[in-house]
Short mmCIF file of C-alpha atoms in Angstrom, two decimals:
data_model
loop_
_atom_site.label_atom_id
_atom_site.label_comp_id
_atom_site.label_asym_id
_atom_site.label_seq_id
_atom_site.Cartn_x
_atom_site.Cartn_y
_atom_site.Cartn_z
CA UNK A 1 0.00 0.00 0.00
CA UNK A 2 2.80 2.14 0.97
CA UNK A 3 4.51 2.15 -2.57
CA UNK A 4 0.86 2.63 -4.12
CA UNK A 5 0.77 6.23 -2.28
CA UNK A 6 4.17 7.29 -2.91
CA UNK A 7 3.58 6.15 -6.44
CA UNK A 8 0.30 8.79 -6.14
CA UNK A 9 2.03 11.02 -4.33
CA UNK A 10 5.08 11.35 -6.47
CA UNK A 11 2.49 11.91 -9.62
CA UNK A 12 -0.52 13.47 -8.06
CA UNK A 13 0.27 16.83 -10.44
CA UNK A 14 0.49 14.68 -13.63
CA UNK A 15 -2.67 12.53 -12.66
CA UNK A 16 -5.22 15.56 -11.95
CA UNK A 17 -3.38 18.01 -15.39
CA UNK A 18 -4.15 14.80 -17.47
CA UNK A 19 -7.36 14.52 -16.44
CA UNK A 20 -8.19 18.28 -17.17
CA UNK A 21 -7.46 17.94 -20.58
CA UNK A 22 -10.08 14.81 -21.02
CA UNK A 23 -12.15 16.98 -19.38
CA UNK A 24 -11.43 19.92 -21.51
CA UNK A 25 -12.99 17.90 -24.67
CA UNK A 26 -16.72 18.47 -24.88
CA UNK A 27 -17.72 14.72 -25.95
CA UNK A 28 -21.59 15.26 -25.92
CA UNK A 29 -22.65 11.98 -27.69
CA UNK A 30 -26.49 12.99 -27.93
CA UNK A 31 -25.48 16.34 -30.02
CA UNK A 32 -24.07 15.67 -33.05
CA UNK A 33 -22.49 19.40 -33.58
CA UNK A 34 -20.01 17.99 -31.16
CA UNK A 35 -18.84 14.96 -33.30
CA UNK A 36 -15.19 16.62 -33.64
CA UNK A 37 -14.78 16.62 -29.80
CA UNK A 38 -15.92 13.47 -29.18
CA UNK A 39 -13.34 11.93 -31.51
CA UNK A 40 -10.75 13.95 -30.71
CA UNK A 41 -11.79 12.58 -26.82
CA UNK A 42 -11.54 8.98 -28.17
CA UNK A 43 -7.70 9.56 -29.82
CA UNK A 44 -6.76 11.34 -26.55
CA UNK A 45 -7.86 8.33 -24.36
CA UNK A 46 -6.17 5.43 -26.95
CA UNK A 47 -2.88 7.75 -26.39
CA UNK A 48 -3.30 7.69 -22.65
CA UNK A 49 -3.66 3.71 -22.51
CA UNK A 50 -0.49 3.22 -25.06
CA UNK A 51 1.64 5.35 -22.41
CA UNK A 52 0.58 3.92 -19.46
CA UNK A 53 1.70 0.68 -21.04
CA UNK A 54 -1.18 -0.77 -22.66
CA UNK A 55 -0.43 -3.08 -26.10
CA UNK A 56 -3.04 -3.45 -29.39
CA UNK A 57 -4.52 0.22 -28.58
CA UNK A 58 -7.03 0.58 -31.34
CA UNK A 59 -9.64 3.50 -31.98
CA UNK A 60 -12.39 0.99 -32.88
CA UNK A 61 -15.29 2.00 -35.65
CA UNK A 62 -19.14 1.79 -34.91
CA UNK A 63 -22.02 3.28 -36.82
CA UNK A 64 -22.09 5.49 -34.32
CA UNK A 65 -18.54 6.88 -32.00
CA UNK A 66 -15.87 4.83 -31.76
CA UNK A 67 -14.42 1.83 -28.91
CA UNK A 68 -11.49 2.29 -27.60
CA UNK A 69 -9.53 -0.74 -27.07
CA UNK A 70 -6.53 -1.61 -25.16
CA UNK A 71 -4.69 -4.47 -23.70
CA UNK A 72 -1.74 -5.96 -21.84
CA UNK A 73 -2.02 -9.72 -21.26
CA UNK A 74 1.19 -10.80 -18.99
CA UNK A 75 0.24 -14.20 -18.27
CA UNK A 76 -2.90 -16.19 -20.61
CA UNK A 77 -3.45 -18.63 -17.70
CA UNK A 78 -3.75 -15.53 -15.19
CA UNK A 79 -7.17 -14.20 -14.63
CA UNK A 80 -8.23 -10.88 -16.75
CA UNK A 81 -10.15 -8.08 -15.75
CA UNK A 82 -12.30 -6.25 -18.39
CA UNK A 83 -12.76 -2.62 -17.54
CA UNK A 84 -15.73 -0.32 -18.98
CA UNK A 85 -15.91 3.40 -19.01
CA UNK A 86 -17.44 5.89 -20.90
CA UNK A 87 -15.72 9.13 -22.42
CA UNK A 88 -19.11 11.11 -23.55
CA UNK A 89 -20.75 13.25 -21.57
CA UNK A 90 -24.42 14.31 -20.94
CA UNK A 91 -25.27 17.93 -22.70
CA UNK A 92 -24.19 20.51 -20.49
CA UNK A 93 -27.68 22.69 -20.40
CA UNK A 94 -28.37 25.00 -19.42
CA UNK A 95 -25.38 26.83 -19.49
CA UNK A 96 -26.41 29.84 -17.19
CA UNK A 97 -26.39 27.62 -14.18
CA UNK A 98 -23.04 26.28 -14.38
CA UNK A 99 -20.61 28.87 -12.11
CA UNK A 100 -17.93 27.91 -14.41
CA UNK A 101 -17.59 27.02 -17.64
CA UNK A 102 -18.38 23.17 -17.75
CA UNK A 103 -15.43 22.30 -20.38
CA UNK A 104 -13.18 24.48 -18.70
CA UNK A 105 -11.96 22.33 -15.09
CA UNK A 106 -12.36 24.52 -12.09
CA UNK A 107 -10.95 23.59 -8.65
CA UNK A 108 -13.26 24.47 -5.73
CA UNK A 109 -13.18 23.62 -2.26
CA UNK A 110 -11.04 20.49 -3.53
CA UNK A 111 -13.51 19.62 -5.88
CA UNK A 112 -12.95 19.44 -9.73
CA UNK A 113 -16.31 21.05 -11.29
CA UNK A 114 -16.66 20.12 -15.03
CA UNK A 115 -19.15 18.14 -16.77
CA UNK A 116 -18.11 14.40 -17.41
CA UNK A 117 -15.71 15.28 -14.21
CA UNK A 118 -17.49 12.43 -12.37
CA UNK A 119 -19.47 11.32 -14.81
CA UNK A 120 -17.54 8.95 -16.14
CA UNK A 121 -14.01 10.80 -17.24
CA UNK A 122 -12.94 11.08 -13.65
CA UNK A 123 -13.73 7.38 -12.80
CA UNK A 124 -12.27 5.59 -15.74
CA UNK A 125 -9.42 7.46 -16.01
CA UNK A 126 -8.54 6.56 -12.51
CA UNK A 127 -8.26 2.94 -14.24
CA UNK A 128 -5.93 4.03 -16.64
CA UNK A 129 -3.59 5.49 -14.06
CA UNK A 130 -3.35 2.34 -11.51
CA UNK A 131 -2.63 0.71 -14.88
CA UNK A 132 0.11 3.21 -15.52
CA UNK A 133 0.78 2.54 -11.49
CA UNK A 134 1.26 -1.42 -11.47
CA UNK A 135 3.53 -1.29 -15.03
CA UNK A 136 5.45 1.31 -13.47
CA UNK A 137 5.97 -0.60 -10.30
CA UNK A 138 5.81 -3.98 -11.94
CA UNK A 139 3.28 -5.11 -9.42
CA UNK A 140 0.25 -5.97 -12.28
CA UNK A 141 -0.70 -9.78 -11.25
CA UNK A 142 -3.15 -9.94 -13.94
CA UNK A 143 -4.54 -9.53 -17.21
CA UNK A 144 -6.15 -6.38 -17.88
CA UNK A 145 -7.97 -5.12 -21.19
CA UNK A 146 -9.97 -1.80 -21.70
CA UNK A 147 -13.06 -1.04 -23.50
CA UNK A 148 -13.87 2.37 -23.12
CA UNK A 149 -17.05 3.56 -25.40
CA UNK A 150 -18.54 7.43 -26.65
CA UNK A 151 -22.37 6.20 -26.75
CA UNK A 152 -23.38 5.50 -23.01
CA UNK A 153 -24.99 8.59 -22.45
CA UNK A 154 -27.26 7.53 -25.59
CA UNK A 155 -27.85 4.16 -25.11
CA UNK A 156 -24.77 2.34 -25.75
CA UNK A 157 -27.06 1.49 -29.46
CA UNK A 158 -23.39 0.25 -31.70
CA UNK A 159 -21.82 -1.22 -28.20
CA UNK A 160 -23.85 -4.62 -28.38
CA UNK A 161 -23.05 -5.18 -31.99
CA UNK A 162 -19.08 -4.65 -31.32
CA UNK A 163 -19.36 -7.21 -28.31
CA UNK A 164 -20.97 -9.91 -30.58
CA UNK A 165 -18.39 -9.16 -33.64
CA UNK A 166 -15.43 -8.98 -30.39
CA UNK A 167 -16.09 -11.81 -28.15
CA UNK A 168 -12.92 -13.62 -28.02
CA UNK A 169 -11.38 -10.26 -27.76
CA UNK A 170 -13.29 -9.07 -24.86
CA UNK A 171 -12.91 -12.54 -22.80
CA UNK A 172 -12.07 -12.15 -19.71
CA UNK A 173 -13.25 -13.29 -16.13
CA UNK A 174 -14.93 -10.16 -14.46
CA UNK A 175 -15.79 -6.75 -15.67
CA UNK A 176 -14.72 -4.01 -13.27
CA UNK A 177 -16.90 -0.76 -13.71
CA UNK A 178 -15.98 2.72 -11.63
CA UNK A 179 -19.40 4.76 -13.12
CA UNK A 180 -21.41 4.02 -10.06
CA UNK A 181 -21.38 5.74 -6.24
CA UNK A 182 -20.31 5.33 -2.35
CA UNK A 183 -22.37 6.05 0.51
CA UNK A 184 -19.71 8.69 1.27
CA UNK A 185 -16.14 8.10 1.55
CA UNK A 186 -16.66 8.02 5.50
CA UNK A 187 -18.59 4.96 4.96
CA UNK A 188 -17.97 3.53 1.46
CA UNK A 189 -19.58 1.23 -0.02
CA UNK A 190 -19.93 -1.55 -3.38
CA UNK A 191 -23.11 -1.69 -4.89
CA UNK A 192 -24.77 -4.78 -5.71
CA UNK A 193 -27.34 -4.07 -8.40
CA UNK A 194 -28.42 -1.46 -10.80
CA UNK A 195 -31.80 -0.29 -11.96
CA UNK A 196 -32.99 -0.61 -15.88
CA UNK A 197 -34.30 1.65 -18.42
CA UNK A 198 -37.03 2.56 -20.89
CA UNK A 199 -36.43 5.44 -22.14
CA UNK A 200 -39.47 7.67 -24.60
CA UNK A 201 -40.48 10.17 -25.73
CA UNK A 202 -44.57 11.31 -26.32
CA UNK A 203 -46.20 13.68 -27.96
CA UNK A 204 -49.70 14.78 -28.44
CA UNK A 205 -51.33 16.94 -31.44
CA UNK A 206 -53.93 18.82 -31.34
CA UNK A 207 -55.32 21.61 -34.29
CA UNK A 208 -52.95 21.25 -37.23
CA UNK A 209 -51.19 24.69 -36.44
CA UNK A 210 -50.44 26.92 -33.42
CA UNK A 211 -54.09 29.05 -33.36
CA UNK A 212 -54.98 32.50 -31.43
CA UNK A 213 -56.10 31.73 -28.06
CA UNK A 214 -58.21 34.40 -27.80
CA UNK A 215 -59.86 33.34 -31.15
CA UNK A 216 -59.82 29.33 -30.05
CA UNK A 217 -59.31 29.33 -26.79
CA UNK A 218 -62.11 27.40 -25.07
CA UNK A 219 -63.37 25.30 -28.17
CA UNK A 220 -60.35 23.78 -28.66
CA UNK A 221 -58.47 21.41 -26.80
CA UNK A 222 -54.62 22.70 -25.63
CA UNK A 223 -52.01 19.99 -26.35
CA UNK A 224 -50.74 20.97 -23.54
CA UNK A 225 -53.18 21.10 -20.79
CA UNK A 226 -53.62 17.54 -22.15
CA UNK A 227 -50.38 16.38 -22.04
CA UNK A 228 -50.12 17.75 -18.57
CA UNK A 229 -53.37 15.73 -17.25
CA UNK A 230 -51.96 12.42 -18.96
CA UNK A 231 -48.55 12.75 -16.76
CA UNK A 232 -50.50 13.62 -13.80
CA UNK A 233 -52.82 10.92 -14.12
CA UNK A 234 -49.31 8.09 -14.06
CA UNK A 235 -49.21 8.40 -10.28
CA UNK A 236 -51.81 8.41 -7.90
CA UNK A 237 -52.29 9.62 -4.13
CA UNK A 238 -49.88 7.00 -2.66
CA UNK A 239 -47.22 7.74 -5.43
CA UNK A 240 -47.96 4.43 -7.18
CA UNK A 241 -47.64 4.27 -10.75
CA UNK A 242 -50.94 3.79 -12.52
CA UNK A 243 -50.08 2.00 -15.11
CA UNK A 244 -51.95 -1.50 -15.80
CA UNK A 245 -49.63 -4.67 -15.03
CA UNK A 246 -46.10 -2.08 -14.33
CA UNK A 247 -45.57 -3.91 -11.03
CA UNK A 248 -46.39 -7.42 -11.85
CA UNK A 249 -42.76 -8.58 -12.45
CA UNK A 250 -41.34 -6.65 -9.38
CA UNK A 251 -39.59 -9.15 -6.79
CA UNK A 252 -40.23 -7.32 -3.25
CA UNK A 253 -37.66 -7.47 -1.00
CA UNK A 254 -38.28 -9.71 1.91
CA UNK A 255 -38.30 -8.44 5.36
CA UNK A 256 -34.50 -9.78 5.97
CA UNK A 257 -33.39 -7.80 3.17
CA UNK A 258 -35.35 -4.68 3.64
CA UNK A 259 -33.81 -4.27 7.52
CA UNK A 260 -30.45 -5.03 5.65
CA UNK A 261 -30.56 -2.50 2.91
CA UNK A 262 -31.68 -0.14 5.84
CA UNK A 263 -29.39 -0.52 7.94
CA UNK A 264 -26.76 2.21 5.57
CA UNK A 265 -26.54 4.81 7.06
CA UNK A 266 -28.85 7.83 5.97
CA UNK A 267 -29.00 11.40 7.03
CA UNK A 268 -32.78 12.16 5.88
CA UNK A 269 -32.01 15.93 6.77
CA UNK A 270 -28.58 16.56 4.93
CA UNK A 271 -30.33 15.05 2.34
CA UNK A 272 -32.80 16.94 2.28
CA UNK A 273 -30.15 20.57 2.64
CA UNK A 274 -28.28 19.60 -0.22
CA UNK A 275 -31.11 19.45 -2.45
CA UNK A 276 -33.05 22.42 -1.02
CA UNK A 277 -36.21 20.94 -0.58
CA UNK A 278 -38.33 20.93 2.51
CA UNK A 279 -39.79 17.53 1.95
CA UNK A 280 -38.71 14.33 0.32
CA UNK A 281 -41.75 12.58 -1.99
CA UNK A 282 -42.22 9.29 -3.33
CA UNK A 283 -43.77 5.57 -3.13
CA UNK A 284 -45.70 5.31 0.06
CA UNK A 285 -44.33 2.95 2.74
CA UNK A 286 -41.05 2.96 1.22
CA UNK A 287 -37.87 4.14 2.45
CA UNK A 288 -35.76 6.78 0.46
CA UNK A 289 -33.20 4.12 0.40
CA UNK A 290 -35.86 1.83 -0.84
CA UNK A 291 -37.22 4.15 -3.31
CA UNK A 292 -33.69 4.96 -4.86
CA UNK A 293 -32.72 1.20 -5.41
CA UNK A 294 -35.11 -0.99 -5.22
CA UNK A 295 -38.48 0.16 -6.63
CA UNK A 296 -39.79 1.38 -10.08
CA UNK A 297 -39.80 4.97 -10.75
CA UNK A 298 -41.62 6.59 -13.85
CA UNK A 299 -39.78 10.49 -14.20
CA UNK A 300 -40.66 13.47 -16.71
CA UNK A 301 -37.33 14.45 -17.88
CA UNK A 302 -38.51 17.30 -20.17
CA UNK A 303 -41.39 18.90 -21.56
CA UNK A 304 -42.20 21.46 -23.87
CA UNK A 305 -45.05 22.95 -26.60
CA UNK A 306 -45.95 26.20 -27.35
CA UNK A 307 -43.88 29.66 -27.27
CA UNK A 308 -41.15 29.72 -24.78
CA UNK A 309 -39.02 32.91 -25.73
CA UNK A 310 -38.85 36.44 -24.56
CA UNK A 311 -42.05 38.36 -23.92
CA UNK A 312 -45.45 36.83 -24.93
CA UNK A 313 -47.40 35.23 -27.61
CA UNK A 314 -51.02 34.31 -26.80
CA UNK A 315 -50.90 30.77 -28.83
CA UNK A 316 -52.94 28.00 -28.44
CA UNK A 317 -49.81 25.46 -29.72
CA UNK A 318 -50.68 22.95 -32.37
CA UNK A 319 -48.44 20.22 -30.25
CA UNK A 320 -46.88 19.28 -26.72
CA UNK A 321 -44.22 16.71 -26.23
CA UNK A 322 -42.41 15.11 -23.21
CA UNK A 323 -39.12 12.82 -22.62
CA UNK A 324 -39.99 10.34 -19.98
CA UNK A 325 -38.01 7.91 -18.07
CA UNK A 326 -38.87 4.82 -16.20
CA UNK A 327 -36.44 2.97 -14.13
CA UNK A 328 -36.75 -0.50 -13.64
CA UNK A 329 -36.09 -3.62 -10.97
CA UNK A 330 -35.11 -7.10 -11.48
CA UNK A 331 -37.36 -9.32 -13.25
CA UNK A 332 -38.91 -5.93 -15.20
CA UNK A 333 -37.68 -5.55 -19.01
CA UNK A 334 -37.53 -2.72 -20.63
CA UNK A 335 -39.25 -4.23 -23.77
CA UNK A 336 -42.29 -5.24 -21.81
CA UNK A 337 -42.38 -1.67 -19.71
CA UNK A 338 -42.25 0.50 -23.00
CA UNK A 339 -44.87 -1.81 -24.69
CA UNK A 340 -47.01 -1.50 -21.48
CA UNK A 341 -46.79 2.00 -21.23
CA UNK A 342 -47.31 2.69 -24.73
CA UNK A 343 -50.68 0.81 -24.93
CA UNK A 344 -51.53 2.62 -21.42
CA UNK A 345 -50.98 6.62 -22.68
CA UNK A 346 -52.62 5.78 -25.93
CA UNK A 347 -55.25 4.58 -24.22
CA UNK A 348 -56.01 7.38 -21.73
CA UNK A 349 -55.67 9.95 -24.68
CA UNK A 350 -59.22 11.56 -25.24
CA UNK A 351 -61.04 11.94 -28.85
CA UNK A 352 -59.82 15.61 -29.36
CA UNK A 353 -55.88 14.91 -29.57
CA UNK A 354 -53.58 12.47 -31.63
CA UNK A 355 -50.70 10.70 -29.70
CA UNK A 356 -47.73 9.43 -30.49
CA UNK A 357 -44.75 7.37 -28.61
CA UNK A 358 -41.22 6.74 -30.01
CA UNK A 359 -39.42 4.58 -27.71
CA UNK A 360 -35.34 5.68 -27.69
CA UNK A 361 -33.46 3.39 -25.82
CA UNK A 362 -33.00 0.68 -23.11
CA UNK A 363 -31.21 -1.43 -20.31
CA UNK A 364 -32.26 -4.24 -17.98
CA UNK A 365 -31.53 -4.09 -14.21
CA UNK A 366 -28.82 -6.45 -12.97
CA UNK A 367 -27.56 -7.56 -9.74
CA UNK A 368 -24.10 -8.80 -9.34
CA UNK A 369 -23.37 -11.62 -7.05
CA UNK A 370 -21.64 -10.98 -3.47
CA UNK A 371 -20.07 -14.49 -3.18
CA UNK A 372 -17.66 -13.94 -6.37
CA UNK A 373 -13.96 -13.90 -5.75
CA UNK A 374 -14.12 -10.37 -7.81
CA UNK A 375 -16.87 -9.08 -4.78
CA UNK A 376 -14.52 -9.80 -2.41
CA UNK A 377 -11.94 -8.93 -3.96
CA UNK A 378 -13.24 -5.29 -4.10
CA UNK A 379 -14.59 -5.63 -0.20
CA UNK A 380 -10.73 -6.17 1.01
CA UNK A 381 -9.32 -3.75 -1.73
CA UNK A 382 -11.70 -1.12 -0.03
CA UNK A 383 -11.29 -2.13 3.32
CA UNK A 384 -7.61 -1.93 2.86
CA UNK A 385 -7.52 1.05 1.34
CA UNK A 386 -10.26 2.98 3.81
CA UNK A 387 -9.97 1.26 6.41
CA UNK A 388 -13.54 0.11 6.92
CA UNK A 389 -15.06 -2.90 5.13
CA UNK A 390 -17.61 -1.02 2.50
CA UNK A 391 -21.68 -1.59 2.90
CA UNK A 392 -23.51 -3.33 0.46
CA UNK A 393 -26.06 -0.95 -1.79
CA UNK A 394 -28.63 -1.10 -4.65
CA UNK A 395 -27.83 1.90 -7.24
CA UNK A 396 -30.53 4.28 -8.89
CA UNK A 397 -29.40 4.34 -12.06
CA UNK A 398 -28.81 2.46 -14.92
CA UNK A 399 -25.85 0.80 -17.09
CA UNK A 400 -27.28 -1.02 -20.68
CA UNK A 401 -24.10 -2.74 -20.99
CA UNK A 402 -23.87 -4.65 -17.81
CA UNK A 403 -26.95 -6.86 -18.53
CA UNK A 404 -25.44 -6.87 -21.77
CA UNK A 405 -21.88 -8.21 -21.08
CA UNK A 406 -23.65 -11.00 -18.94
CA UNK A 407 -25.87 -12.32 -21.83
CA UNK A 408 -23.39 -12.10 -24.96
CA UNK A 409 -20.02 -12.97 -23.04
CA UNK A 410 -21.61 -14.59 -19.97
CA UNK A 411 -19.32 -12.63 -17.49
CA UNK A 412 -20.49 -11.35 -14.28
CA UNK A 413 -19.46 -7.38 -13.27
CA UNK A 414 -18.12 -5.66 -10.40
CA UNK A 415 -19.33 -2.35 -9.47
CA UNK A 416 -16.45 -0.08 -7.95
CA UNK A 417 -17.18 3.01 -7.88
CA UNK A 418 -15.88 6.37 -5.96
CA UNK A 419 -18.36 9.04 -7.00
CA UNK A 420 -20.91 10.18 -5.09
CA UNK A 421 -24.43 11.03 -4.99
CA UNK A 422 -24.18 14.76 -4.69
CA UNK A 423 -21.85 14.99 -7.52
CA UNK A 424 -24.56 16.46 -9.50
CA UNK A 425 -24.20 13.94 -12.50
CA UNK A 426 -26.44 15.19 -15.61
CA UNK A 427 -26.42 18.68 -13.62
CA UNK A 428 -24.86 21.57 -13.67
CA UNK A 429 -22.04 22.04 -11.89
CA UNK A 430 -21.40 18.35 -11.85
CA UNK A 431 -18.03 17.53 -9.81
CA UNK A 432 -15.63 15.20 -8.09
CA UNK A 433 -13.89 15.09 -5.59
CA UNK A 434 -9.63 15.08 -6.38
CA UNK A 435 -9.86 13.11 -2.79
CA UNK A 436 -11.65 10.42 -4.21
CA UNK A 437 -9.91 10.60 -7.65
CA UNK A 438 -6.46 9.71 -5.98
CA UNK A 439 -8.81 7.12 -3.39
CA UNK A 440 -9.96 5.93 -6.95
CA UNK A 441 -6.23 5.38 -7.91
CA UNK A 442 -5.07 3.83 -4.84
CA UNK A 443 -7.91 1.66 -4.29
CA UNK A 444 -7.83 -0.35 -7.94
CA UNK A 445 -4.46 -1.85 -7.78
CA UNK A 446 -5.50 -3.36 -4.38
CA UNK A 447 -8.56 -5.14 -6.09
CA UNK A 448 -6.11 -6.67 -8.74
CA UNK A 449 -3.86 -8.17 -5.91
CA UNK A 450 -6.91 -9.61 -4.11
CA UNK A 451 -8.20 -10.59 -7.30
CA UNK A 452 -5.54 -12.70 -8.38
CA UNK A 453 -4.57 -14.27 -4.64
CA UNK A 454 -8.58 -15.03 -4.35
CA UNK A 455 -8.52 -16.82 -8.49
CA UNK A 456 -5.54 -18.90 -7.59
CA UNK A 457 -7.26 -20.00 -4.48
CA UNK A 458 -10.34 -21.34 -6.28
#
């Protein structure tokens, strides 16, 4: 451990300038006026993993952004780790909220502010560097390959197709994964599962132009004020989602695990301060902890219609749209939750509107086993590293290409990551911690000597 710090220590500077300049390419995958950057982001990262020691780099086509592949196989009867990352980024919008600008790394309060700082440059490029750490030191024990992609934050649509046409490439015996969070690095923590996704978006037409309100208003339906009764209408006094047959696949958690997953630790009022809000909301009888990992969530992410710019314009809007999300639990699939609510809002949609739904994309939840010799290894690499052995915890979110991974190359994942909940990912002002960064760096080499002591074992 010692000669993992003064490694750190010795090339802390290095570490966090490399890192700005990732940062410093805006990689938006979902806006294609950004292409350049997000290839030039993809060329930086391939460079990165040649220095730090890695063999057959390769920029990797797709029909969409490119793979980035790298290697270094010391031993073929060692074990090898497979680690994911992502180098695009969410949109940074809106732009007036960020303090500074969110491609331009800002140190605060020992916190790097950028977009994609956390989100997932930060935490994948921590991978690279204990990479660059073990060659340097000559301590790697195992195989290691990289597959970092530029379409997560869009689906990860061209990443299943270049696992199928890769397989033998991308064998290996765990995936390791840093895009997830801890509890807090006082009490850190390995989650065990992740939530999936169906992803749409909806949109209801009403007269065949934007009309006068003063001239229509009152004989003619408003997109939408209908629109806005439909997305009421999805939850009702207890929070429950109304949709016919969305819970009939959800596995509730017995009592056993409920106390279990409760017993994290959970400061209801700092919660609460950092957001702002008086009151938390959700599912009745549930726990926020319970609501955040375990349980189905249906979320408006945007919603528009009508005339939104400077000053006013009394229009009655021809058409209203919305981007909704639904996150889903084990034994839900995404397929059967977008087919279910499709049927559902075209079915609640009155006479005087049109409706429309175009699904966009997909993932199915996962939960990774706690008996693997990869688990552990992560418990003693974090309990080494932080001195406390690290709580097991359900994540909110979603990653497409775990469930993925599983079914095409039948390998189970590991999910290690160091960011944390307040880090404002898909915000503004999103951030990290250069604590946790260095934690990150420290931390990953320990897995890959548990890792390889715990294979050999069984």
């Amino acid at each position: 451990m010692q000669e993992i710090k003064n490694y750190v220590a010795a090339n802390k500077d290095r570490f966090l300038d490399e890192l700005f300049a990732l940062l410093r390419f805006p990689s938006v995958s979902a806006d294609p006026k950004y292409k350049n950057d997000v290839l030039n982001a993809a060329n930086f990262v391939a460079q990165k993993l040649r220095e730090a020691g890695a063999e057959n780099v390769a920029v990797c086509p797709t029909a969409g952004y490119p793979v980035v592949y790298g290697e270094k196989i010391i031993d073929p009867t060692k074990p090898t780790v497979l680690v994911y990352g992502h180098y695009d980024v969410q949109p940074p919008d809106p732009l007036e909220l960020w303090k500074t600008p969110p491609f331009e790394p800002t140190v605060r309060d020992g916190k790097i502010y950028a977009r994609g700082a956390c989100d997932d440059k930060g935490q994948f490029y921590m991978h690279v560097k204990a990479f660059e750490l073990m060659m340097q030191t000559e301590t790697l024990p195992c195989n290691i390959k990289f597959m970092i992609e530029g379409e997560e934050e869009v689906g990860s649509d061209n990443l299943g197709i270049f696992v199928q046409q890769n397989k033998e490439k991308l064998k290996a015996d765990v995936i390791l994964i840093s895009d997830t969070s801890m509890l807090s690095m006082e009490n850190p923590s390995l989650e065990t599962g992740l939530r999936g996704l169906s992803y749409l978006e909806v949109e209801v037409t009403g007269p065949s132009r934007d009309l006068h309100s003063g001239v229509y208003g009152g004989a003619v339906a408003n997109p939408i004020t209908i629109l806005s009764k439909m997305i009421a209408s999805f939850h009702d006094e207890n929070n429950h989602i109304t949709i016919p047959g969305f819970y009939d696949d959800v596995i509730k958690l017995s009592n056993e695990e409920k106390h279990a997953l409760n017993e994290a630790p959970f400061d209801a009022e700092a919660y609460k301060k950092d957001l702002a809000i008086d009151e938390l909301w959700g599912e009745k009888d549930y726990s926020t902890i319970e609501r955040t990992g375990t349980r189905p969530t249906l979320e408006v992410n945007g919603i528009w219609g009508g005339y939104i710019g400077e000053g006013a314009k009394t229009v009655l809007p021809s058409k209203a749209s919305a981007k909704i999300s639904m996150r889903l639990v084990p034994n839900q699939t995404s397929a059967k939750i977008t087919e279910l609510f499709t049927k559902h809002f075209e079915s609640i949609a009155p006479p005087y509107v049109k409706v429309k739904v175009t699904p966009h994309h997909g993932g199915e939840p996962v939960v990774t086993p706690t008996s693997s010799a990869a688990f552990k290894a992560a418990e003693k690499a974090i309990e080494e590293s932080f001195g406390k052995k690290p709580i097991p915890t359900r994540g909110g979110g979603s990653i497409p290409i775990v469930a993925l991974f599983e079914k095409e190359l039948g390998i189970k994942t590991v999910l290690m990551g160091f960011g944390l909940d307040s880090d404002a990912l898909h915000s503004p002002n999103e951030k990290y911690d250069i604590f946790n960064y260095y934690k990150g760096i420290e931390t990953i080499p320990l897995f890959y000597k548990y890792f390889a002591a715990l294979s050999a074992e069984s």
